[in-house]
Coordinates of C-alpha atoms in Angstrom, one line a residue:
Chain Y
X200 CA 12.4 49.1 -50.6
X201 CA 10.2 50.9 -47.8
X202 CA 11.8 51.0 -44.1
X203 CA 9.0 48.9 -42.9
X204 CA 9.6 45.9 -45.3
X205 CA 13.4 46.0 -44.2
X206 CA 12.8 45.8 -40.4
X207 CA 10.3 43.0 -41.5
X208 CA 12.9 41.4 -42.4
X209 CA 15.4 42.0 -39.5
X210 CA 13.0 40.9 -37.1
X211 CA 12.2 37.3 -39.3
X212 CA 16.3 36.9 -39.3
X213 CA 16.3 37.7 -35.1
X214 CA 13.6 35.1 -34.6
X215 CA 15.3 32.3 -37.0
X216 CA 18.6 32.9 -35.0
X217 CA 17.2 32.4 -31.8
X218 CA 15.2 29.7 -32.6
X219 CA 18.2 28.0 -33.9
X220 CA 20.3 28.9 -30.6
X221 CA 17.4 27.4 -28.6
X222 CA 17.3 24.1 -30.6
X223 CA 20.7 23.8 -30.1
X224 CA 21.1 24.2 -26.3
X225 CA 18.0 22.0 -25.6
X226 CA 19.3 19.0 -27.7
X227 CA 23.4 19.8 -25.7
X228 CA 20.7 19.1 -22.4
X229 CA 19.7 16.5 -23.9
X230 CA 23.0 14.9 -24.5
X231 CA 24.3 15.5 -21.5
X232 CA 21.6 14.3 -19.4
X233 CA 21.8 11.2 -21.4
X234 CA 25.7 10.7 -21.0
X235 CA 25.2 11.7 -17.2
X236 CA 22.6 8.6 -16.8
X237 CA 24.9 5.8 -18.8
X238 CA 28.1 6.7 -17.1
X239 CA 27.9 4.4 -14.0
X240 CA 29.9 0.7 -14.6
X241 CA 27.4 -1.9 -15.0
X242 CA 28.0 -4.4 -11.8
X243 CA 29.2 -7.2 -14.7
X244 CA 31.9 -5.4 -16.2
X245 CA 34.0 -6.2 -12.4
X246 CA 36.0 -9.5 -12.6
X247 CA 34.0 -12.6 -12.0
X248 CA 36.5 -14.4 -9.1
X249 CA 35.9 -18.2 -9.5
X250 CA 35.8 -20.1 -6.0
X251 CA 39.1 -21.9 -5.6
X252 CA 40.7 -19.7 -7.8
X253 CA 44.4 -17.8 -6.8
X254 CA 42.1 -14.6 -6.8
X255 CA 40.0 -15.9 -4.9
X256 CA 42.5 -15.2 -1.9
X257 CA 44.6 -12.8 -3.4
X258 CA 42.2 -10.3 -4.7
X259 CA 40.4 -9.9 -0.9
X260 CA 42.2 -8.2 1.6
X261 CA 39.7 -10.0 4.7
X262 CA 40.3 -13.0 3.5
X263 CA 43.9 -12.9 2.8
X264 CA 44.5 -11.6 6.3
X265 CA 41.9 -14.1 7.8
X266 CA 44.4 -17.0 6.6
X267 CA 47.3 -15.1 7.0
X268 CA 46.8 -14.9 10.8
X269 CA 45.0 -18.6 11.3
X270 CA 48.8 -19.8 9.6
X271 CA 51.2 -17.2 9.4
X272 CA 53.9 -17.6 6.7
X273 CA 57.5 -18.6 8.2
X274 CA 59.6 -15.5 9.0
X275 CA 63.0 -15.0 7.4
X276 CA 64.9 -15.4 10.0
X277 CA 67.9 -12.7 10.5
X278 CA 70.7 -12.0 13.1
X279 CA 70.1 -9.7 15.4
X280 CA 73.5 -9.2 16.3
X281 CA 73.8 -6.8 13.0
X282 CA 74.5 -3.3 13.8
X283 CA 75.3 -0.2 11.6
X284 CA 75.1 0.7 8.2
X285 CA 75.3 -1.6 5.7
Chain U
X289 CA 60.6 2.5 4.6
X290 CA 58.1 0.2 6.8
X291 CA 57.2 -3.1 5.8
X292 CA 54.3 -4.1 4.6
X293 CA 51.8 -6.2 5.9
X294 CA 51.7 -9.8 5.0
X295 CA 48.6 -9.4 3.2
X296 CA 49.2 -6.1 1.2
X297 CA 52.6 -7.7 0.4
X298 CA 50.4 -10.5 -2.0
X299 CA 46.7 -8.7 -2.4
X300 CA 46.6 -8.4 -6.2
X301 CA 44.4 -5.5 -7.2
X302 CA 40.9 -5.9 -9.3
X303 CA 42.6 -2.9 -12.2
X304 CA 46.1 -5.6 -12.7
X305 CA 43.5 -7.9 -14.2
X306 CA 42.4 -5.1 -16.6
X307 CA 46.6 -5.3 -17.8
X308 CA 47.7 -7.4 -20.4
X309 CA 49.5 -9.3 -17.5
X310 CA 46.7 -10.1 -15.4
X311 CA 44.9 -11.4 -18.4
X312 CA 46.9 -14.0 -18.2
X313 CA 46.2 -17.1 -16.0
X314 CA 48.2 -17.1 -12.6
X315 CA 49.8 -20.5 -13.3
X316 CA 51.0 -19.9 -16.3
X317 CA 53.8 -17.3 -14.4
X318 CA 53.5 -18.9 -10.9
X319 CA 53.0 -22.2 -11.7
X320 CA 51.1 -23.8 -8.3
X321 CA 48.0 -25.9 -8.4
X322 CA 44.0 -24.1 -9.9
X323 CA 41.5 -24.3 -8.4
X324 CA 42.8 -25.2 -4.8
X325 CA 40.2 -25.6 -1.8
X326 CA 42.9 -25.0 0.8
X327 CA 46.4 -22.2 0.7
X328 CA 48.7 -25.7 0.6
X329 CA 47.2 -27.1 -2.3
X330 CA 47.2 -23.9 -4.1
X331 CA 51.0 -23.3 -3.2
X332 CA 52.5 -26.8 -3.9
X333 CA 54.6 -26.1 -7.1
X334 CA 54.6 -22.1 -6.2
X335 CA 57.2 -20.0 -7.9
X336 CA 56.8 -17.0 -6.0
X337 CA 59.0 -14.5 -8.0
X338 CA 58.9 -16.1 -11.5
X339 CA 61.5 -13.6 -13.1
X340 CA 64.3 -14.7 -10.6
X341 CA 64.5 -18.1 -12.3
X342 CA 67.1 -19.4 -15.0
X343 CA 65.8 -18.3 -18.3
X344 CA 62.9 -15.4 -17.0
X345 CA 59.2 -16.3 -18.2
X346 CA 59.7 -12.5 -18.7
X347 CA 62.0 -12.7 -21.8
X348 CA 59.3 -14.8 -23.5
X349 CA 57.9 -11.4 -24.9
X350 CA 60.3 -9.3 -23.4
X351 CA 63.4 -10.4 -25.7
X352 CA 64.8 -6.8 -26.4
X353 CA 64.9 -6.0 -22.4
X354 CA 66.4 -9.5 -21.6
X355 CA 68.6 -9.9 -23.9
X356 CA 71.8 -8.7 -21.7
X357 CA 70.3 -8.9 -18.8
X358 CA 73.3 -11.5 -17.8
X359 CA 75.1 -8.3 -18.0
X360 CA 73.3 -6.1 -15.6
X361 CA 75.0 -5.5 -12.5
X362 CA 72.2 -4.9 -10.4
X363 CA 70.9 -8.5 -11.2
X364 CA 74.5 -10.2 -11.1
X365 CA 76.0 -7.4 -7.9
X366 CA 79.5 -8.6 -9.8
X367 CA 80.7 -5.4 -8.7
X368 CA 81.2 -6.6 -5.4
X369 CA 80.9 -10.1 -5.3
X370 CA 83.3 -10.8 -8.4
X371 CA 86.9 -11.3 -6.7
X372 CA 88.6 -11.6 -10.2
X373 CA 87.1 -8.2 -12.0
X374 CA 85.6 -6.6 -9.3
X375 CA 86.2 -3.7 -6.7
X376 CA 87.2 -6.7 -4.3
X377 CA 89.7 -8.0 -6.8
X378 CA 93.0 -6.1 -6.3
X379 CA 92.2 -6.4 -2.6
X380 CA 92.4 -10.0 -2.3
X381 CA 95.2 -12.8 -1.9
X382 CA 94.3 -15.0 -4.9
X383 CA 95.6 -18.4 -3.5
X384 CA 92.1 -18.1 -0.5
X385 CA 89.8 -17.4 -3.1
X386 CA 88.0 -20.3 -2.3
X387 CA 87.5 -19.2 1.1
X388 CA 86.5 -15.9 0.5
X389 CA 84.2 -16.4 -2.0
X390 CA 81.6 -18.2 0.3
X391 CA 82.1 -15.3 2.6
X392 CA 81.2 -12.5 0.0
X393 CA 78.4 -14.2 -1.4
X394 CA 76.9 -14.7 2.2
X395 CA 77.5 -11.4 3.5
X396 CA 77.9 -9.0 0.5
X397 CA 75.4 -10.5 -2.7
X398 CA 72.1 -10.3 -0.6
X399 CA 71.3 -6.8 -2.2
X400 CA 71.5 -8.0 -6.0
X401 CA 67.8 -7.9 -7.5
X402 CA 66.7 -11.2 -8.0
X403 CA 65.3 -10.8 -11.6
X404 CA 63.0 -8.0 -13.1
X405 CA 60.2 -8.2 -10.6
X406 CA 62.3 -6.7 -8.2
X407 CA 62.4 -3.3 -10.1
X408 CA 59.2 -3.9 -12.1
X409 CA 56.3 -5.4 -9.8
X410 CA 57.5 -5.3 -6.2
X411 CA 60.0 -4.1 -4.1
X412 CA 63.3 -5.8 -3.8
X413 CA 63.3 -9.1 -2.1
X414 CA 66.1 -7.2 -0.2
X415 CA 63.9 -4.7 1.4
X416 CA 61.0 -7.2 2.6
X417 CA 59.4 -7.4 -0.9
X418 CA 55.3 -6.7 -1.3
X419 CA 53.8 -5.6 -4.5
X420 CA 54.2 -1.6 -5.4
X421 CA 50.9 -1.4 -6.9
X422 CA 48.7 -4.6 -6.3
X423 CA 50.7 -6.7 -9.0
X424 CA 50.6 -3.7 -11.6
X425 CA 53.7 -3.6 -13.9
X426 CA 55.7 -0.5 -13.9
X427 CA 58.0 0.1 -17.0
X428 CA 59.8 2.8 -14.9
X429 CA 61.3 1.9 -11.4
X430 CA 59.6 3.6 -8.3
X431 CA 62.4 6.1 -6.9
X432 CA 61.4 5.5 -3.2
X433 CA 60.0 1.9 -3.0
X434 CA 62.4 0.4 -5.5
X435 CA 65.6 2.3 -5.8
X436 CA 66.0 3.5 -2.4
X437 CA 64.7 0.8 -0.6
X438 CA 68.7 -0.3 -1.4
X439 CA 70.4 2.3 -1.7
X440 CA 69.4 3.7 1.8
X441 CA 72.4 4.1 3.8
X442 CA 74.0 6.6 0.8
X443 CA 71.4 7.8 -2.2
X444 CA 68.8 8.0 -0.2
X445 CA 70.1 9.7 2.8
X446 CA 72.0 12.5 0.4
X447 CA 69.3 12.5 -2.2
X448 CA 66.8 13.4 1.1
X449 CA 68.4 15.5 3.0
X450 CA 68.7 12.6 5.9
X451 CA 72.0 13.6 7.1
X452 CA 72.6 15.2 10.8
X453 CA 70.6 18.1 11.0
X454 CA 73.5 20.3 12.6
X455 CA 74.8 20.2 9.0
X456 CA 71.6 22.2 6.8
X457 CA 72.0 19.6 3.8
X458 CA 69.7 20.2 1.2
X459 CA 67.9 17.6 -1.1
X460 CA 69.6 17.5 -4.4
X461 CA 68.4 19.8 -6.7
X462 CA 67.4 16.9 -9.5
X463 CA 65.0 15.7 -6.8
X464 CA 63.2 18.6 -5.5
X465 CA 62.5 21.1 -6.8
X466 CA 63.7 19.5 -10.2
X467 CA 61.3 16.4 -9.7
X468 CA 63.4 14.2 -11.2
X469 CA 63.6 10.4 -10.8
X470 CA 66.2 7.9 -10.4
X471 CA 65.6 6.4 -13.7
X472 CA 65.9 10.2 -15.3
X473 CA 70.0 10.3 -15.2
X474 CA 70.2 5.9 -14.8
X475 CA 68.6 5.2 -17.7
X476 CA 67.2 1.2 -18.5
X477 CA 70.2 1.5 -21.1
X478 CA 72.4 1.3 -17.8
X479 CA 70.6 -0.7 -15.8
X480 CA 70.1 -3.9 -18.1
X481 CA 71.1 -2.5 -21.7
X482 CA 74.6 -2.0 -21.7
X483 CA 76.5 -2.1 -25.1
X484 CA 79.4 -4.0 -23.2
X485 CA 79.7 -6.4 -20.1
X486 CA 81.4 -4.2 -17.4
X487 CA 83.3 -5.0 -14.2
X488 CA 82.0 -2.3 -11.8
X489 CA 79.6 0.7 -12.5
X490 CA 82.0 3.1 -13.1
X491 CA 83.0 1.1 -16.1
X492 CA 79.6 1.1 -17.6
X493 CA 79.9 3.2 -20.7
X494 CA 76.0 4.1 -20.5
X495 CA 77.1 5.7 -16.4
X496 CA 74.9 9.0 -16.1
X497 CA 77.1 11.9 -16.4
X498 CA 76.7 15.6 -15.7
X499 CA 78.1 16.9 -19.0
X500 CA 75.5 14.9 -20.8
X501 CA 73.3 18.0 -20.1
X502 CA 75.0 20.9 -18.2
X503 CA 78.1 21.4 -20.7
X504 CA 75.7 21.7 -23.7
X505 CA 73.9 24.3 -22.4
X506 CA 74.5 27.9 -23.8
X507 CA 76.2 30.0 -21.5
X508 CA 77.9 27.4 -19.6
X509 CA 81.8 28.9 -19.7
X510 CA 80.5 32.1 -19.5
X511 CA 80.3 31.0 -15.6
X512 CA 83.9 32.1 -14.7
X513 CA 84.2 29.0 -12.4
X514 CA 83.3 26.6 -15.0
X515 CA 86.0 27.8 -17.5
X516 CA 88.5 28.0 -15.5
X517 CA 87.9 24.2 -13.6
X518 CA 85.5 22.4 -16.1
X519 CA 87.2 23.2 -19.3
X520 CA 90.4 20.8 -20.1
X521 CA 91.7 23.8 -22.3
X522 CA 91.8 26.5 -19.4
X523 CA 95.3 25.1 -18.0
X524 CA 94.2 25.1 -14.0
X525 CA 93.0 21.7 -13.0
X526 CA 90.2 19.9 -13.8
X527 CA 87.6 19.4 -11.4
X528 CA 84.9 16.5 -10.9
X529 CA 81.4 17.8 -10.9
X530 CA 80.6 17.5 -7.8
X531 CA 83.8 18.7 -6.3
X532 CA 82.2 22.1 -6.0
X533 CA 78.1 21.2 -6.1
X534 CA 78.2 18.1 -3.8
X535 CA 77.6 18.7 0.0
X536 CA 78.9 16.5 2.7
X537 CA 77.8 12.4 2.3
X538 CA 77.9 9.6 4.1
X539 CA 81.5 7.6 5.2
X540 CA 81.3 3.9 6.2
X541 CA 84.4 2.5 8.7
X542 CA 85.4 -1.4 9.0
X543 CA 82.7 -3.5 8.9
X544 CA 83.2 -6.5 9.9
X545 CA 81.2 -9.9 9.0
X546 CA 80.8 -12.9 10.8
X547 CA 77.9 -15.6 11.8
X548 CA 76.1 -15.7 15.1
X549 CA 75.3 -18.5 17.7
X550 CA 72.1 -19.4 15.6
X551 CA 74.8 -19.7 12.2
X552 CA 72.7 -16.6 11.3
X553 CA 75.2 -14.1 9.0
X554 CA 76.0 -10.5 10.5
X555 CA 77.1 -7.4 9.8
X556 CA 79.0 -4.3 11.9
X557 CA 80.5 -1.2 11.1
X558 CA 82.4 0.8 13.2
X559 CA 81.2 4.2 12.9
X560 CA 79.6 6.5 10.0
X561 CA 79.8 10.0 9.2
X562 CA 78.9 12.7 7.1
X563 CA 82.1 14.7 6.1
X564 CA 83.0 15.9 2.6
X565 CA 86.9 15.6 1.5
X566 CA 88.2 16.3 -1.9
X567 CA 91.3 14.2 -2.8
X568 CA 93.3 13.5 -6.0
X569 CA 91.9 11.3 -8.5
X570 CA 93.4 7.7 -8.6
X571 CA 92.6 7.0 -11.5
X572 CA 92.0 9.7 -14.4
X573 CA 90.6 8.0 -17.4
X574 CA 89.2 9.6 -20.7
X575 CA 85.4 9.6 -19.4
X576 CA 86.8 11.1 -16.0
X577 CA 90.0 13.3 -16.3
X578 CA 89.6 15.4 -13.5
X579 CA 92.6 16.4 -11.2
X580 CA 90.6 16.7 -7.9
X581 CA 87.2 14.4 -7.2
X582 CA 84.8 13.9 -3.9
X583 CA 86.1 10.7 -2.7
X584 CA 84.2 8.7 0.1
X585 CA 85.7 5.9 3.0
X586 CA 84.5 2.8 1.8
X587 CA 83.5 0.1 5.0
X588 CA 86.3 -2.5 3.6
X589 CA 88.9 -3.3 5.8
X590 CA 91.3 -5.6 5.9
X591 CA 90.7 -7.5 8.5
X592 CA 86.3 -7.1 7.6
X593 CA 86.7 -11.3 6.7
X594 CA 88.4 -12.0 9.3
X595 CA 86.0 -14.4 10.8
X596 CA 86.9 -16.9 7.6
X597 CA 90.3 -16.4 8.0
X598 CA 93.7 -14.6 8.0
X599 CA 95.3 -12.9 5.5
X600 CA 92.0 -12.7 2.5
X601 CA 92.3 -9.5 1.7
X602 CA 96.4 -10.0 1.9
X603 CA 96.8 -7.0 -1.1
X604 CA 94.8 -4.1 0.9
X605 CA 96.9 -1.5 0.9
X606 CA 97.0 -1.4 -2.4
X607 CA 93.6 0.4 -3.2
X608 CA 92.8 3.5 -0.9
X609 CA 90.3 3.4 1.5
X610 CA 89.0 6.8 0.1
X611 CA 87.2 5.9 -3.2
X612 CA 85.9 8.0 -6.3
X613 CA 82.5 9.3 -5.6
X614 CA 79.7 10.9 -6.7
X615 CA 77.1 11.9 -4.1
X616 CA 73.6 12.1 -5.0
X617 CA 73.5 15.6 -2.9
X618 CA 73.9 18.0 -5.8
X619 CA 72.7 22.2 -4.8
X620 CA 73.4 24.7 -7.3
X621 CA 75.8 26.5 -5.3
X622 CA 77.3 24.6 -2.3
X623 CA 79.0 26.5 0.5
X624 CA 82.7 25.5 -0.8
X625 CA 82.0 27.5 -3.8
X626 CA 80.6 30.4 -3.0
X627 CA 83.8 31.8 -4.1
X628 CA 87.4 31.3 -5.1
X629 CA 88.5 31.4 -1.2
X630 CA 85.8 29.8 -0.2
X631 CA 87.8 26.6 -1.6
X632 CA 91.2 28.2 -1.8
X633 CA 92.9 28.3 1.4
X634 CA 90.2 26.3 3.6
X635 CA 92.6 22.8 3.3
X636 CA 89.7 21.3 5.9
X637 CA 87.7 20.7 2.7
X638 CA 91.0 18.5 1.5
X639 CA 91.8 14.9 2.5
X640 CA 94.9 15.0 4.3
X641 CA 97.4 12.9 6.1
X642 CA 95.5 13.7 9.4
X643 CA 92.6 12.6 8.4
X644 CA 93.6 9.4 7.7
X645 CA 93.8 6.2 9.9
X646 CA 97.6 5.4 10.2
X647 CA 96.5 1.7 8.9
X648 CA 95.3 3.0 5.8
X649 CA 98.0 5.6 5.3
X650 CA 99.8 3.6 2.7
X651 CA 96.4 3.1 0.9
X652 CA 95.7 6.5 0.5
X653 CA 99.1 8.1 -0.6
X654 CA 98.1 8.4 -4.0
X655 CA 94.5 10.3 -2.9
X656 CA 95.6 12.5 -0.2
X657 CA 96.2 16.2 -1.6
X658 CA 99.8 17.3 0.7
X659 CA 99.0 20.8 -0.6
X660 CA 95.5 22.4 -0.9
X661 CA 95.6 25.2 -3.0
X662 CA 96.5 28.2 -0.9
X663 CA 94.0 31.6 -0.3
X664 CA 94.0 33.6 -3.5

């Protein structure tokens, strides 16, 4: 076999490598453009709250507070005549 | 630790309904009325801490955890508030039990967790309560907002590092830099698992103890300290842990309890201090055989009922006033044992007639040491 026909064939072998090594990074782009796009929680996967429900209340921090200060809960009521470590 | 606010205390967050809990409908845990157009509706029939009640919902698939729970001190405080087996017991004149009973569940049994919730979902009902983590379960108690929100005055304050700054304590070496938890050394085999029912926690055969880890370590009698006052075979006396690692904790003097003009129940100690005193052990068992321990002033006195009566705690002098102790302030090398003379021949370290109220003198014969080891 002549020096001509081997580097022939060297330069085929290159080519097919680097073809291979493009396909492979373009479809990795590919890919993660595609997980990069889906990655956000669609809005319905949150917890429906029902009106009149517990959570309804108690999963909403402006309206817990809103009724908490229209009718505040009862305080425990404690000595204040307590002093030192218990 | 700060209270929380009303509403954080109850606002249930959107990732506990993700939880195999919070799939599960409200009422069916807190009973109360669904749907409700108004907070009084909602709340009629309200069980606010459903694990505090007579047969937990929580055993329902929680049977393995429950199952002694009856036997867990921190749920029952019997400890303290049990004046036939507990630490009260040899204290008190049994013919006014039934007075002082009523006065020791008033003033002493407010700390007891009132069921699992209080180590598991929210912080104790003693310490304000309010969820940890927006109603999220937590299999492993939270140091700060469950553990110490108690044990404040003592754990936390040694653990910390909270004591007078004049005295350069240091946090305890399992807490930082070791970054280890309360449930690390008190295991949930202690806290509700126990193999046997126990009067006090001392008695609880699952108790966290040093050797568990330190004595099997290689290399451990090679430390010429150790063999000579860790090691039963060496022929000098046996020392409790923490007699040379502890640094100074917190004392407690007479409290006293009574109820104000408003009925209201009260508390007051005299004074509290941090000092460190080794005295003789009591009471050397098998688990703890040591000759010398750390022993700390407990706020009993004998007059602390007094308000409910004469003469309650009629058998006082027959306990010291200086108890067994193990402070959670634990440094690698603490300044009494820096070495042999740093102990020997320094008889400040020792509990001694002098430090002693004359009242409690008789209490405390069989703890005070009338001859600390002399300079070497």
């Amino acid at each position: 076999m002549s020096k001509r026909s081997t580097a022939n064939g060297q330069l085929v072998r290159n080519l097919s490598t680097g073809l291979a090594l493009f396909l492979l990074v373009a479809l990795m782009f590919v890919a993660g453009c595609a997980k990069s796009t889906s990655s956000p929680a669609p809005e319905s996967a949150q917890p429906t709250v029902a009106q009149g429900s517990c959570l309804e209340c108690h999963s909403n921090s402006e309206k817990l507070k809103a009724d908490l200060e229209k009718d505040p809960p009862p305080q425990v009521a404690k000595s204040t005549e307590s002093a030192g470590e218990g | 630790m700060p209270p929380l606010e009303a509403d954080q205390k109850v606002l249930v967050s959107t990732s506990f309904l993700k939880t195999t809990h919070g799939s599960l409908d409200c009422v069916s845990c807190h009973g109360g009325v669904e749907p409700a157009s108004t907070r009084k509706e909602a709340h009629k029939g309200l069980v606010a801490r459903p694990s505090a009640t007579a047969n937990s919902i929580c055993a329902k698939c929680h049977q393995a955890e429950t199952a002694k729970i009856g036997w867990s001190l921190h749920l029952t405080n019997a400890g303290i508030v049990d004046l036939k087996n507990g630490v009260l017991a040899p204290r008190v004149n049994p013919e006014k039990l039934n007075v002082l009973q009523p006065a020791v569940d008033t003033h002493c049994a407010s700390c007891h967790t009132s069921g699992c919730g209080d180590c598991h979902v929210s912080r104790p009902v003693a310490s304000g309560t309010g969820f940890i983590d927006g109603h999220n379960f937590i299999k492993t108690p939270n140091s700060v907002l469950n553990c110490t929100a108690c044990h404040g005055s003592r754990i936390e304050k040694e653990m910390l590092a909270k004591g007078p700054e004049n005295l350069g304590l240091k946090p305890d070496v399992h807490w930082s830099p070791a970054g280890m938890q309360c449930a690390s050394c008190h295991t949930s085999k202690w806290i509700h698992d126990p193999a046997q029912k126990s009067p006090d926690r001392y008695h609880v055969g699952e108790a966290p103890k040093c050797e568990t880890c330190h004595v099997s370590k290689e290399g451990f009698y090679k430390n010429g300290m150790h063999a000579m006052h860790a090691n039963p075979k060496a022929g000098t006396p046996d020392l409790q842990c923490q007699v040379c690692h502890s640094q100074p904790y917190n004392n407690c003097y007479a409290c006293h309890v009574g109820k104000d003009s408003k009925g209201l129940a009260f508390f007051k100690t005299d004074k509290s201090e941090f000092n460190f005193e080794i005295g003789k052990n009591p009471n050397p068992t098998a688990e703890r055989p040591y000759a010398y321990v750390v022993v700390r002033h407990v706020p009993v006195a004998e007059d602390t009922f007094a308000y409910y009566g004469q003469g309650l705690l009629s058998r006082f002098a027959t306990q010291p006033t200086w108890k067994y102790a193990t402070p959670h302030n634990i440094v690698k090398q603490a300044p009494q044992a820096k070495d042999c003379n740093s102990c020997h021949g320094n008889p400040n370290l020792f509990l001694q007639a002098k430090d002693v109220l004359p009242s409690e003198l008789k209490a405390n014969e069989k703890v005070i040491v009338t001859s600390p080891p002399k300079k070497r």
